[in-house]
Coordinates of C-alpha atoms in Angstrom, one line a residue:
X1 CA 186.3 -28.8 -29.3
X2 CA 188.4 -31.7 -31.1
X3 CA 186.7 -35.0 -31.6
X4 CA 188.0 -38.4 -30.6
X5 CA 189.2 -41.1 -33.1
X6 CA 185.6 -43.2 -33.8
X7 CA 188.3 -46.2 -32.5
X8 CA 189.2 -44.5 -29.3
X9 CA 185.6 -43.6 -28.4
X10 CA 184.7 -47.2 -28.8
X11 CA 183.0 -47.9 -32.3
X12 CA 183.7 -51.2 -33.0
X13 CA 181.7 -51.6 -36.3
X14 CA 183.7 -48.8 -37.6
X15 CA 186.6 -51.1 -38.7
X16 CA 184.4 -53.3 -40.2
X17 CA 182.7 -51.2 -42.5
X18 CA 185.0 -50.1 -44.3
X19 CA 186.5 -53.3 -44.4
X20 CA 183.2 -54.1 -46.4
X21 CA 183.1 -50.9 -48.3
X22 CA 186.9 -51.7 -49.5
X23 CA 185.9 -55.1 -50.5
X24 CA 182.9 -53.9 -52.5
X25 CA 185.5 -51.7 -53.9
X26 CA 188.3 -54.4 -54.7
X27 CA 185.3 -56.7 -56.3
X28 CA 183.7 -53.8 -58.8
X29 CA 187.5 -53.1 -59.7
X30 CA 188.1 -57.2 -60.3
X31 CA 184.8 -57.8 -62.2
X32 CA 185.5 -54.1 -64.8
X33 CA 189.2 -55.6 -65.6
X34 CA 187.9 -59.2 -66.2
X35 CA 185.4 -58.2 -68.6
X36 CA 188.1 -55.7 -70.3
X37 CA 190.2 -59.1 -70.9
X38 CA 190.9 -60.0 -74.4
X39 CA 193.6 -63.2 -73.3
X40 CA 191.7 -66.1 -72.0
X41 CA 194.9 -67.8 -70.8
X42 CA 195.2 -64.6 -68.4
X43 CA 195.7 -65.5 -64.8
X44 CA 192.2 -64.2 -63.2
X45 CA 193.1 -64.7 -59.5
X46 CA 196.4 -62.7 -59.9
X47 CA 194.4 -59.8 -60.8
X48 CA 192.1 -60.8 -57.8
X49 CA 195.0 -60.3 -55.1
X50 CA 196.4 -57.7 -57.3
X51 CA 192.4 -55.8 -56.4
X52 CA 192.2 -56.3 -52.8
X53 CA 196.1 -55.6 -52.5
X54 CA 195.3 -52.2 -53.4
X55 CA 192.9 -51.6 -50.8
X56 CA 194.7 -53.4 -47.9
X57 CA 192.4 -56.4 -47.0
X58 CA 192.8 -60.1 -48.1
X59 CA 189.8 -61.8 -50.2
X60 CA 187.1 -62.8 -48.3
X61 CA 185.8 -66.0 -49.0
X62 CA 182.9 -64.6 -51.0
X63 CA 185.7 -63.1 -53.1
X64 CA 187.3 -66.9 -53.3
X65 CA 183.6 -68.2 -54.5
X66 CA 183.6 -65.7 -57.1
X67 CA 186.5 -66.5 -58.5
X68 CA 186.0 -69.8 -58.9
X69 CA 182.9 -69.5 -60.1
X70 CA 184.2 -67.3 -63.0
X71 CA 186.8 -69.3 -64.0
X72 CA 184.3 -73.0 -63.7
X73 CA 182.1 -71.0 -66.2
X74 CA 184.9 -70.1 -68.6
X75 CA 186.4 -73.7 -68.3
X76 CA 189.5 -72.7 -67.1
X77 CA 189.8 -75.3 -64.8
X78 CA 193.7 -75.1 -65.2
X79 CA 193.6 -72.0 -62.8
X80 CA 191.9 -73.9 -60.1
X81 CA 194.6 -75.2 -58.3
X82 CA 196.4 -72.3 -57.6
X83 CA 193.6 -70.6 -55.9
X84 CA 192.3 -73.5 -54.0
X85 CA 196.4 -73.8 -52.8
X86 CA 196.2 -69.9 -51.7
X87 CA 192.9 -70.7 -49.8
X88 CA 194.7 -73.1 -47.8
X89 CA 197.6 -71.1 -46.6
X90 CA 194.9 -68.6 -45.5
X91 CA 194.7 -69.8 -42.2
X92 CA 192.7 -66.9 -40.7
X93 CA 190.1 -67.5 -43.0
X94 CA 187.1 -69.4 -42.3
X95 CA 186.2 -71.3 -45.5
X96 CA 182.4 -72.5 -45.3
X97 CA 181.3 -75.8 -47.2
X98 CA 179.3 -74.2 -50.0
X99 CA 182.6 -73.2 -51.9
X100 CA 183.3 -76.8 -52.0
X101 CA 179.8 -78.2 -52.8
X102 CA 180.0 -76.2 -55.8
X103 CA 183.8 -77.1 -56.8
X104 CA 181.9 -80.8 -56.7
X105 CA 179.0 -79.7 -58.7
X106 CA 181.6 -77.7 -61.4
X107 CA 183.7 -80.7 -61.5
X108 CA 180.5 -83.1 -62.2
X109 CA 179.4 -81.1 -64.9
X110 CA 182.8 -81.4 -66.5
X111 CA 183.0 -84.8 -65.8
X112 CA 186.3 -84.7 -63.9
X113 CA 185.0 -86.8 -61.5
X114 CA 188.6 -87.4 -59.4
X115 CA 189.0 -84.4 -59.3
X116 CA 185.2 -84.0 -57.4
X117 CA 186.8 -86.8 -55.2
X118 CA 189.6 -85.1 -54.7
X119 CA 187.7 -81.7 -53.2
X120 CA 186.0 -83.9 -50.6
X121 CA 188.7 -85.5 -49.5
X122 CA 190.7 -82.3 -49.2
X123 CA 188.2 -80.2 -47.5
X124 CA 189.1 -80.6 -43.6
X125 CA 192.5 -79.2 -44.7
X126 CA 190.7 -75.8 -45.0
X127 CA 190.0 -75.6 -41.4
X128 CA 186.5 -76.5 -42.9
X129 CA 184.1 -79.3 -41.2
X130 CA 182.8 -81.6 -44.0
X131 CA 179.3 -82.6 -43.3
X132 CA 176.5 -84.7 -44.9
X133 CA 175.7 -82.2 -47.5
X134 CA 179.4 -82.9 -49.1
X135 CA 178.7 -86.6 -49.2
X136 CA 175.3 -86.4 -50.5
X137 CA 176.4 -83.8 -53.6
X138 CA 179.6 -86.1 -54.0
X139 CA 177.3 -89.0 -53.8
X140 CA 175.0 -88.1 -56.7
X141 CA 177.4 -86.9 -58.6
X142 CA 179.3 -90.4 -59.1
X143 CA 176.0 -92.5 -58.7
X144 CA 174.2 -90.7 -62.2
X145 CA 176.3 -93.4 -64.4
X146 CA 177.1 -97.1 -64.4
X147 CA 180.7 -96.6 -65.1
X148 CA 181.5 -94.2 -62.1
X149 CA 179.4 -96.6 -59.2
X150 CA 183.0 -98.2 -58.9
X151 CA 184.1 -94.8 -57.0
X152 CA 181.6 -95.0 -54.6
X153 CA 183.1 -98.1 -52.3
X154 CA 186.3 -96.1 -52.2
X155 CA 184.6 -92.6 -51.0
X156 CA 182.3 -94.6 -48.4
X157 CA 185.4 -95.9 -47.1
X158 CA 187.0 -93.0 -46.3
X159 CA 184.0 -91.2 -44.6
X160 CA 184.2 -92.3 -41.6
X161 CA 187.7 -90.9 -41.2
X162 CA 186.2 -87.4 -42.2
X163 CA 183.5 -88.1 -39.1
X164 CA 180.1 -88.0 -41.7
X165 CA 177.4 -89.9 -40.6
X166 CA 174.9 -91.4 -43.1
X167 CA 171.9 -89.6 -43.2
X168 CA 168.2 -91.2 -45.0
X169 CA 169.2 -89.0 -47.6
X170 CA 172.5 -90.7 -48.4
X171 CA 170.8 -93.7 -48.4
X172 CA 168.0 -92.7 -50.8
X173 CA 170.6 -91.7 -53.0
X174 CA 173.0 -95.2 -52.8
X175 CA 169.7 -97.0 -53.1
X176 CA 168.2 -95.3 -56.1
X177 CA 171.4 -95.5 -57.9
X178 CA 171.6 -99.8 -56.9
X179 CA 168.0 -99.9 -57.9
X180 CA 168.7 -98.1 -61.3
X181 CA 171.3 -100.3 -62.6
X182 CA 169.3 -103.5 -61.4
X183 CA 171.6 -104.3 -58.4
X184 CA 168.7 -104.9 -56.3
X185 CA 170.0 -107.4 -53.3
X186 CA 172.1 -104.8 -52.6
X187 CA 169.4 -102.0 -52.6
X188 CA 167.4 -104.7 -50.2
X189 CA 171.0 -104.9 -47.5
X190 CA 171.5 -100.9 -47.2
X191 CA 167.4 -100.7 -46.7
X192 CA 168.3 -102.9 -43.8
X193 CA 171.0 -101.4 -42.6
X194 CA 168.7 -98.0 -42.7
X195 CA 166.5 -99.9 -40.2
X196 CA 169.7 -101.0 -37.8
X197 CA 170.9 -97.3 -37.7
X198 CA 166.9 -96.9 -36.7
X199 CA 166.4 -94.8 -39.7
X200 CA 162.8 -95.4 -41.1
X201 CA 162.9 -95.4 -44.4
X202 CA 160.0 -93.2 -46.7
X203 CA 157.5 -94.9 -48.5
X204 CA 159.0 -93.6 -51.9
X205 CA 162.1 -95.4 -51.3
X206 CA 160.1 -98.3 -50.8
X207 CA 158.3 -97.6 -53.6
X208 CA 161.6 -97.8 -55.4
X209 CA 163.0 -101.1 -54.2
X210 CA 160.1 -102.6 -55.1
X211 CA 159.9 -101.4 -58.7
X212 CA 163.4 -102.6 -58.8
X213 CA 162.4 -105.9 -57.7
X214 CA 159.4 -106.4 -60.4
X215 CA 161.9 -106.1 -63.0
X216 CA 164.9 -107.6 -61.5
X217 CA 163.3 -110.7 -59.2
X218 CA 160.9 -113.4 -59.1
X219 CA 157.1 -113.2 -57.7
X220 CA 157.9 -114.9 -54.7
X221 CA 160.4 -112.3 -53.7
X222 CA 158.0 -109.7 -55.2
X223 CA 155.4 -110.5 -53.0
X224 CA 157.4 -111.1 -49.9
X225 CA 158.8 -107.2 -50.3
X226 CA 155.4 -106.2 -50.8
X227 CA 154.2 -107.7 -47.4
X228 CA 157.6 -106.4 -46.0
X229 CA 156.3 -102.6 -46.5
X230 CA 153.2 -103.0 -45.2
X231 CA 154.8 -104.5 -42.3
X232 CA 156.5 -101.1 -41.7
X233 CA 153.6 -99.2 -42.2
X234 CA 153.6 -97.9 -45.9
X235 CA 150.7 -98.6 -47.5
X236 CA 151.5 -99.3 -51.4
X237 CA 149.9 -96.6 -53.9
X238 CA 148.5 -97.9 -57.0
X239 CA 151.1 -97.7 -59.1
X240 CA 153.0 -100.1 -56.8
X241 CA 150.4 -102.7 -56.9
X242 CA 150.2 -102.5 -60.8
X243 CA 154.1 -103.1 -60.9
X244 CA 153.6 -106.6 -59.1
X245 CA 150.3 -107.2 -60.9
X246 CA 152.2 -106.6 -64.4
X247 CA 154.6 -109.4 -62.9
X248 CA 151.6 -111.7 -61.7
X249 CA 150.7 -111.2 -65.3
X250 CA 153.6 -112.0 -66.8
X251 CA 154.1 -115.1 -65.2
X252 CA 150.5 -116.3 -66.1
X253 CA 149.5 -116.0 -62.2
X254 CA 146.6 -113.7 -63.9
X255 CA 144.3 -114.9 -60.9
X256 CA 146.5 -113.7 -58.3
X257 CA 147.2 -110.7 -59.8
X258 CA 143.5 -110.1 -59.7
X259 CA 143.3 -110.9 -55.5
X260 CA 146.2 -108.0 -55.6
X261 CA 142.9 -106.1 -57.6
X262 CA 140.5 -107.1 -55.1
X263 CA 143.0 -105.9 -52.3
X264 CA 143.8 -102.7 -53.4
X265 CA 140.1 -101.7 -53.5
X266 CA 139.9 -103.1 -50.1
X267 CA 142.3 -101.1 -48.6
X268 CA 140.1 -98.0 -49.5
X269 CA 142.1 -97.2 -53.3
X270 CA 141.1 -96.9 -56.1
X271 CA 142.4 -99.1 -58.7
X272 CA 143.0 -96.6 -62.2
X273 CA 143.3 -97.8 -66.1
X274 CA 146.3 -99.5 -65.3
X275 CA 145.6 -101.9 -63.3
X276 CA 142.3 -103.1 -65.1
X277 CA 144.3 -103.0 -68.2
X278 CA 147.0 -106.0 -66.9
X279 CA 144.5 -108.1 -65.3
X280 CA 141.9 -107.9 -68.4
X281 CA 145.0 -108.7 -70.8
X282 CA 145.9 -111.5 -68.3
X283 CA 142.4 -113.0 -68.5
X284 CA 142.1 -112.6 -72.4
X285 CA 145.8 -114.8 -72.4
X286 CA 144.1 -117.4 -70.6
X287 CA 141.0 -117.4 -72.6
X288 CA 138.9 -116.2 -69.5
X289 CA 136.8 -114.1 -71.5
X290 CA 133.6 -114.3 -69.1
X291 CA 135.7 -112.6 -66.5
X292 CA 137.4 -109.7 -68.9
X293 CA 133.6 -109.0 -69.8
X294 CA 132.8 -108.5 -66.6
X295 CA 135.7 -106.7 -65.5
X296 CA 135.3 -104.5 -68.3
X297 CA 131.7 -103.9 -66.5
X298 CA 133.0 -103.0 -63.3
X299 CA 135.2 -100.5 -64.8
X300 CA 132.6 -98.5 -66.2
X301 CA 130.6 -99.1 -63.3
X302 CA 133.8 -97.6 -61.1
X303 CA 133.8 -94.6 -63.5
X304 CA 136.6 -95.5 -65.1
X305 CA 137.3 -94.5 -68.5
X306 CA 138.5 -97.0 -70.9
X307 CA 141.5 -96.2 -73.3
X308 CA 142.7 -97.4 -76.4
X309 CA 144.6 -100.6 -74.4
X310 CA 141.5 -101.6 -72.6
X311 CA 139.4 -101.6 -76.2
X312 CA 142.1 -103.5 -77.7
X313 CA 142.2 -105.9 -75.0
X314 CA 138.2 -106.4 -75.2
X315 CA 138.5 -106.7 -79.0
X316 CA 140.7 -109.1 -79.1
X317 CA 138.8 -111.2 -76.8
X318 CA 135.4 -110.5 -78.8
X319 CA 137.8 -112.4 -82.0
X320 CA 138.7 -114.9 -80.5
X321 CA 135.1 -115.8 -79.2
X322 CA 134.1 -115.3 -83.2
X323 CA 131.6 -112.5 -81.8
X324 CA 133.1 -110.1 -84.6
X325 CA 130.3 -107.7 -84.6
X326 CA 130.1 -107.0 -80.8
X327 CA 133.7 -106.5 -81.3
X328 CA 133.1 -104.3 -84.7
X329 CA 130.7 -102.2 -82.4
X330 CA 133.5 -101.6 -79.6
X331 CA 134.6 -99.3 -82.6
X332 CA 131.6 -97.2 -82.5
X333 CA 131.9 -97.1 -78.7
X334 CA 135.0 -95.6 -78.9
X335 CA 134.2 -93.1 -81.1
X336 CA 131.1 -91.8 -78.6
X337 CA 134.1 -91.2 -75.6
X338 CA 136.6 -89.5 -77.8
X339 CA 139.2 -92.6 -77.7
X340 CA 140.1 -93.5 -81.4
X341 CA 141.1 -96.7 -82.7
X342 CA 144.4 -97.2 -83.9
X343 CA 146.1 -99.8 -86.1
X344 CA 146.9 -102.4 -83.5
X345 CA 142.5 -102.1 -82.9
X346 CA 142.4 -103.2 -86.9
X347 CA 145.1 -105.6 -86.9
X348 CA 143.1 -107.3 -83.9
X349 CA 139.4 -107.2 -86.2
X350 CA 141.6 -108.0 -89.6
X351 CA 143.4 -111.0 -88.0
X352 CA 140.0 -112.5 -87.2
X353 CA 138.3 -111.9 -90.3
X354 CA 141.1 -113.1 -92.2
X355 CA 141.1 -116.5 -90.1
X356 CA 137.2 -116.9 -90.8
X357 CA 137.4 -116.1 -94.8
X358 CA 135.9 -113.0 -94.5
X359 CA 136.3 -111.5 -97.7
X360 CA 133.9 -108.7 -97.4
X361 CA 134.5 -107.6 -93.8
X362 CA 138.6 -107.2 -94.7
X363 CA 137.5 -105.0 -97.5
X364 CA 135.5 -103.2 -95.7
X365 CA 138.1 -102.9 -92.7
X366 CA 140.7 -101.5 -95.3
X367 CA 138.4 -99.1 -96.8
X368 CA 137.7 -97.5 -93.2
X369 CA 141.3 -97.3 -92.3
X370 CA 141.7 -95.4 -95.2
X371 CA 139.0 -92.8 -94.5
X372 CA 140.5 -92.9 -90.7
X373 CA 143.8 -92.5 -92.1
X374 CA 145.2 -95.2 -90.2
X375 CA 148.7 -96.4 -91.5
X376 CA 149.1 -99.8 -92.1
X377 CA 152.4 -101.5 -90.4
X378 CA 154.4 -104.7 -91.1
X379 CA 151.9 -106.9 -88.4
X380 CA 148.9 -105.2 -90.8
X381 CA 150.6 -106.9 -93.8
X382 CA 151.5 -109.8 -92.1
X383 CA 148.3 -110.7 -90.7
X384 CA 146.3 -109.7 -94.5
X385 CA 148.7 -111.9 -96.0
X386 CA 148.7 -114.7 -93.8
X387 CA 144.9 -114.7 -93.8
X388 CA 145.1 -115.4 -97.8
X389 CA 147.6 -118.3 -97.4
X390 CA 145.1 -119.8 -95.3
X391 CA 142.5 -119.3 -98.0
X392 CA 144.6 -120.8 -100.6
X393 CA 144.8 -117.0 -102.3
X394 CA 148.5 -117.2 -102.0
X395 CA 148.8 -115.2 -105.8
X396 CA 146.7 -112.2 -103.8
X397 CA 149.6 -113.0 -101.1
X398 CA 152.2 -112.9 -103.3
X399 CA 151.1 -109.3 -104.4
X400 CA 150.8 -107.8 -100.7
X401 CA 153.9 -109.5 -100.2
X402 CA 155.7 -107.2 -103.0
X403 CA 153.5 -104.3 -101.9
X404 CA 155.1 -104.6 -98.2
X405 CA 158.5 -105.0 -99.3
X406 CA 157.4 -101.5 -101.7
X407 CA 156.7 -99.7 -98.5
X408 CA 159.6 -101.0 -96.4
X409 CA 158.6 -103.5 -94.0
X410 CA 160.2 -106.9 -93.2
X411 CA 157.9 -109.6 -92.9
X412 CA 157.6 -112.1 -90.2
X413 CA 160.0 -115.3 -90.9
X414 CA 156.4 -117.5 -90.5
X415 CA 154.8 -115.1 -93.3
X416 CA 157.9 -116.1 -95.7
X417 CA 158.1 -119.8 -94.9
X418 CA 154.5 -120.1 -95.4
X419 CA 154.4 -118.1 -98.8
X420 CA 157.4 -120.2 -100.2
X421 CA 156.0 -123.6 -99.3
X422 CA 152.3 -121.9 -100.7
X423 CA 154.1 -121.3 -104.1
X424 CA 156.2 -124.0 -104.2
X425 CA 152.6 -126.2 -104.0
X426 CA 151.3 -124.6 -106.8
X427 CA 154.1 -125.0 -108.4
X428 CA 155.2 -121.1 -108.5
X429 CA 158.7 -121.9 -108.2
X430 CA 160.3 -118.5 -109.5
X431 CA 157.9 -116.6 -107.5
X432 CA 159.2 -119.0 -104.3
X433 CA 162.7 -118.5 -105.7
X434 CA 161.8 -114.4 -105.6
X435 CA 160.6 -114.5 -101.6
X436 CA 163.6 -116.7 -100.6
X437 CA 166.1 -114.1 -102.2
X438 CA 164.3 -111.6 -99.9
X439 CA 164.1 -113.2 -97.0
X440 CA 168.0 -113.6 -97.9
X441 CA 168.8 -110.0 -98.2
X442 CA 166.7 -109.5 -94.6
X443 CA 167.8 -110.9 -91.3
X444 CA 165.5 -113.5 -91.5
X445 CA 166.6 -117.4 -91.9
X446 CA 164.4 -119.4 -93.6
X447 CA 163.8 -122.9 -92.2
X448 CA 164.5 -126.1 -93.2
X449 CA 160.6 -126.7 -94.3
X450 CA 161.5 -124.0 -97.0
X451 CA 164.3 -125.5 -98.1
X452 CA 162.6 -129.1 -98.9
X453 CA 159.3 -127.2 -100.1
X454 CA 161.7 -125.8 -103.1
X455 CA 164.2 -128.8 -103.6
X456 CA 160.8 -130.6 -104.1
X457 CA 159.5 -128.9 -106.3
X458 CA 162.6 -128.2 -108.4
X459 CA 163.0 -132.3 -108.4
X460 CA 158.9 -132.6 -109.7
X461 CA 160.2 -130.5 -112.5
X462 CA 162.6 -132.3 -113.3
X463 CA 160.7 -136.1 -112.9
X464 CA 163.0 -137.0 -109.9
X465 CA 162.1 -139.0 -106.7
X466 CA 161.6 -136.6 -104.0
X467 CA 164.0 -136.2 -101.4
X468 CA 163.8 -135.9 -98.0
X469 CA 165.7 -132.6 -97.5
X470 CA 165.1 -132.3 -93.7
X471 CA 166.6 -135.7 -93.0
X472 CA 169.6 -134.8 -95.6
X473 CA 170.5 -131.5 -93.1
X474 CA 170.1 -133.7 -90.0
X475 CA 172.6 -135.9 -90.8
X476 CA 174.7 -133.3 -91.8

């Protein structure tokens, strides 16, 4: 009995298996005589038709995405054209979007960003649909530096002739970018034009705007954004509030930024480190040191564990109340939680010793930074050797001063000026003469106090009538 052709019996899927058999075939052939080429400058999709030629069947547009993928890696961009130009004569073919999204992607990485622009705008000619997805990857692409936002009016032009509509993703992207390179009022007009296309925008983008604005804006537009989101039902997390309480801080509306304290705990969170940390520095600003104690209390009470900011903060405002060995024991407090000190917790102690005349306690403050092993830095020196100007030991200030200059910090232009006029009063003019040709050789300017301290003295020497050397420059 003799059988029937499969076709004339009526297998359909015969056809098309070995149309997939021959194109597994045509692409192991492709990929063994790429990897036996030595030439780089060899023309890879040549030898791609030259494969499926053999085994009667055009390349699939798998066989297209390979290919481009091969060459993207090898950087052989100059081959892309060609292939893309063959794809689009293929009009049987039905060429889906992901061989363009990664053209875009490809193209990004190598920063041939027209050429991204380019793709888009070219892929309804391959009888290919561009949707969202295209934007978006095109989008992100172009928004990831300052220099290549100009692109982005002209491609949002042009979308509406391709027929993509904006999704809440495109707008998260557009926004983040505005956001990122501080063009905030415009952020705030596409978050409204979000609402008029009755998108609802996320919290997070919220969130983001918002951030924007704390760095960017004023309180009063701060705070109106702030009541905007709550309008549209987004609770702010805590690390939203502590971006406008750092601004409430900032511009010395400390009690205000502690109402935004008081509200975020009533709103059921739960305020962390953070946000204690701005208000109790705001409060220790405005010498409110009854309320940083007690917020300091309510941390601990909270369960909140202090870090090395809040010590500082609590330090500082023992000094400045002269209460040096409450703030002395804060050290010893640390030490029980596992938090050490660091320099800027010495500096704080050092600075108010050094104010009072505290020979003994500066000594001993030095002598445990060196069994801490904490490093001294230029505000260490700064504050030691201001402290001894102010105790008329300006030869001991002198001496630190060398001994910074030894270990590479610049001193503060206040530290100079003060330990030229210091010398110049005891009549240490070379020494004087020595600081000034530092401060010179440093990007510091000394004043015009300096200048008269030393033109004084150098007149004293020499039995002259002082001169008024500030009133000499003024008229100048």
């Amino acid at each position: 009995m003799r059988l029937r052709s499969c076709k004339s019996a009526g297998f359909p899927y015969k056809g098309k298996w070995q149309e997939n058999f021959s194109e597994l075939l045509a692409m192991e052939t492709f990929k063994r005589k790429v990897a036996e080429l030595q030439d780089r400058t060899t023309n890879v999709f040549s030898i791609l038709l030259n494969c499926f030629q053999k085994y009667e069947i055009n390349p699939s547009p798998s066989a297209y995405s390979f290919v481009i993928k091969y060459v993207s890696h090898r950087s052989l961009f100059s081959q892309i054209p060609a292939i893309l130009d063959h794809l689009e004569q293929e009009e049987t073919l039905e060429v889906p979007e992901r061989i363009f999204l990664g053209l875009i992607q490809v193209y990004g990485k190598a920063n041939m960003l027209q050429d991204a622009i380019n793709i888009f705008y070219r892929i309804p000619k391959f009888r290919c649909t561009p949707s969202v997805n295209s934007l978006n990857s095109l989008l992100s692409l172009l928004c990831k530096k300052k220099e290549s936002l100009l692109l982005v009016q002209d491609v949002l032009m042009k979308t509406p002739e391709m027929k993509i509509r904006f999704e809440a993703s495109t707008f998260h992207i557009l926004i983040r970018a505005l956001c990122r390179n501080g063009k905030v009022g415009s952020a705030l007009e596409l978050l409204k034009m979000m609402q008029l296309d009755e998108y609802n925008p996320e919290a997070k983008i919220y969130s983001m705007v918002l951030s924007s604005l704390c760095r960017h804006s004023g309180v009063t537009e701060v705070l109106s954004f702030l009541q905007d989101m709550k309008n549209a039902g987004h609770l702010p997390t805590a690390l939203d509030y502590n971006s406008v309480i750092v601004l409430l801080v900032k511009e010395g509306k400390v009690n205000h930024a502690h109402s935004l304290l008081e509200q975020l705990k009533s709103e059921g969170r739960r305020p962390d480190v953070l946000s204690y940390n701005s208000v109790l520095h705001g409060f220790c600003l405005a010498n409110d040191f009854h309320t940083v104690e007690e917020l300091f209390d309510e941390m601990l009470v909270m369960g909140l564990l202090p870090n090395i900011f809040t010590f500082n903060i609590c330090i500082s405002s023992l000094s400045q109340q002269g209460n040096f060995e409450k703030a002395y024991r804060m050290i010893s407090c640390m030490d029980k939680i596992g938090c050490k000190p660091d320099t800027e917790t010495f500096n704080i102690l050092l600075a108010g010793y050094s104010k009072s005349g505290e020979k003994e306690k500066i000594r001993g403050m030095k002598k445990e930074m060196v069994e801490k092993r904490i490093q001294w830095n230029s505000n260490t020196y700064n504050i030691l050797i201001d402290g001894l100007i102010h105790n008329c030991e300006t030869i001991e200030a002198y001496g630190l001063f060398k001994e910074m200059l030894g270990n590479g910090f610049v001193p503060k232009p206040s530290t100079c000026n003060a330990l030229v006029c210091s010398l110049c009063e005891m009549g240490k003019h070379t020494e004087a003469l020595r600081v000034l040709e530092e401060l010179m050789s440093k990007p510091i300017s000394p004043d015009a106090v300096v200048w008269e301290a030393l033109l004084y003295q150098f007149l004293l020497d020499f039995g002259r009538k002082p001169v008024d050397f500030e009133a000499i420059i003024g008229d100048s």
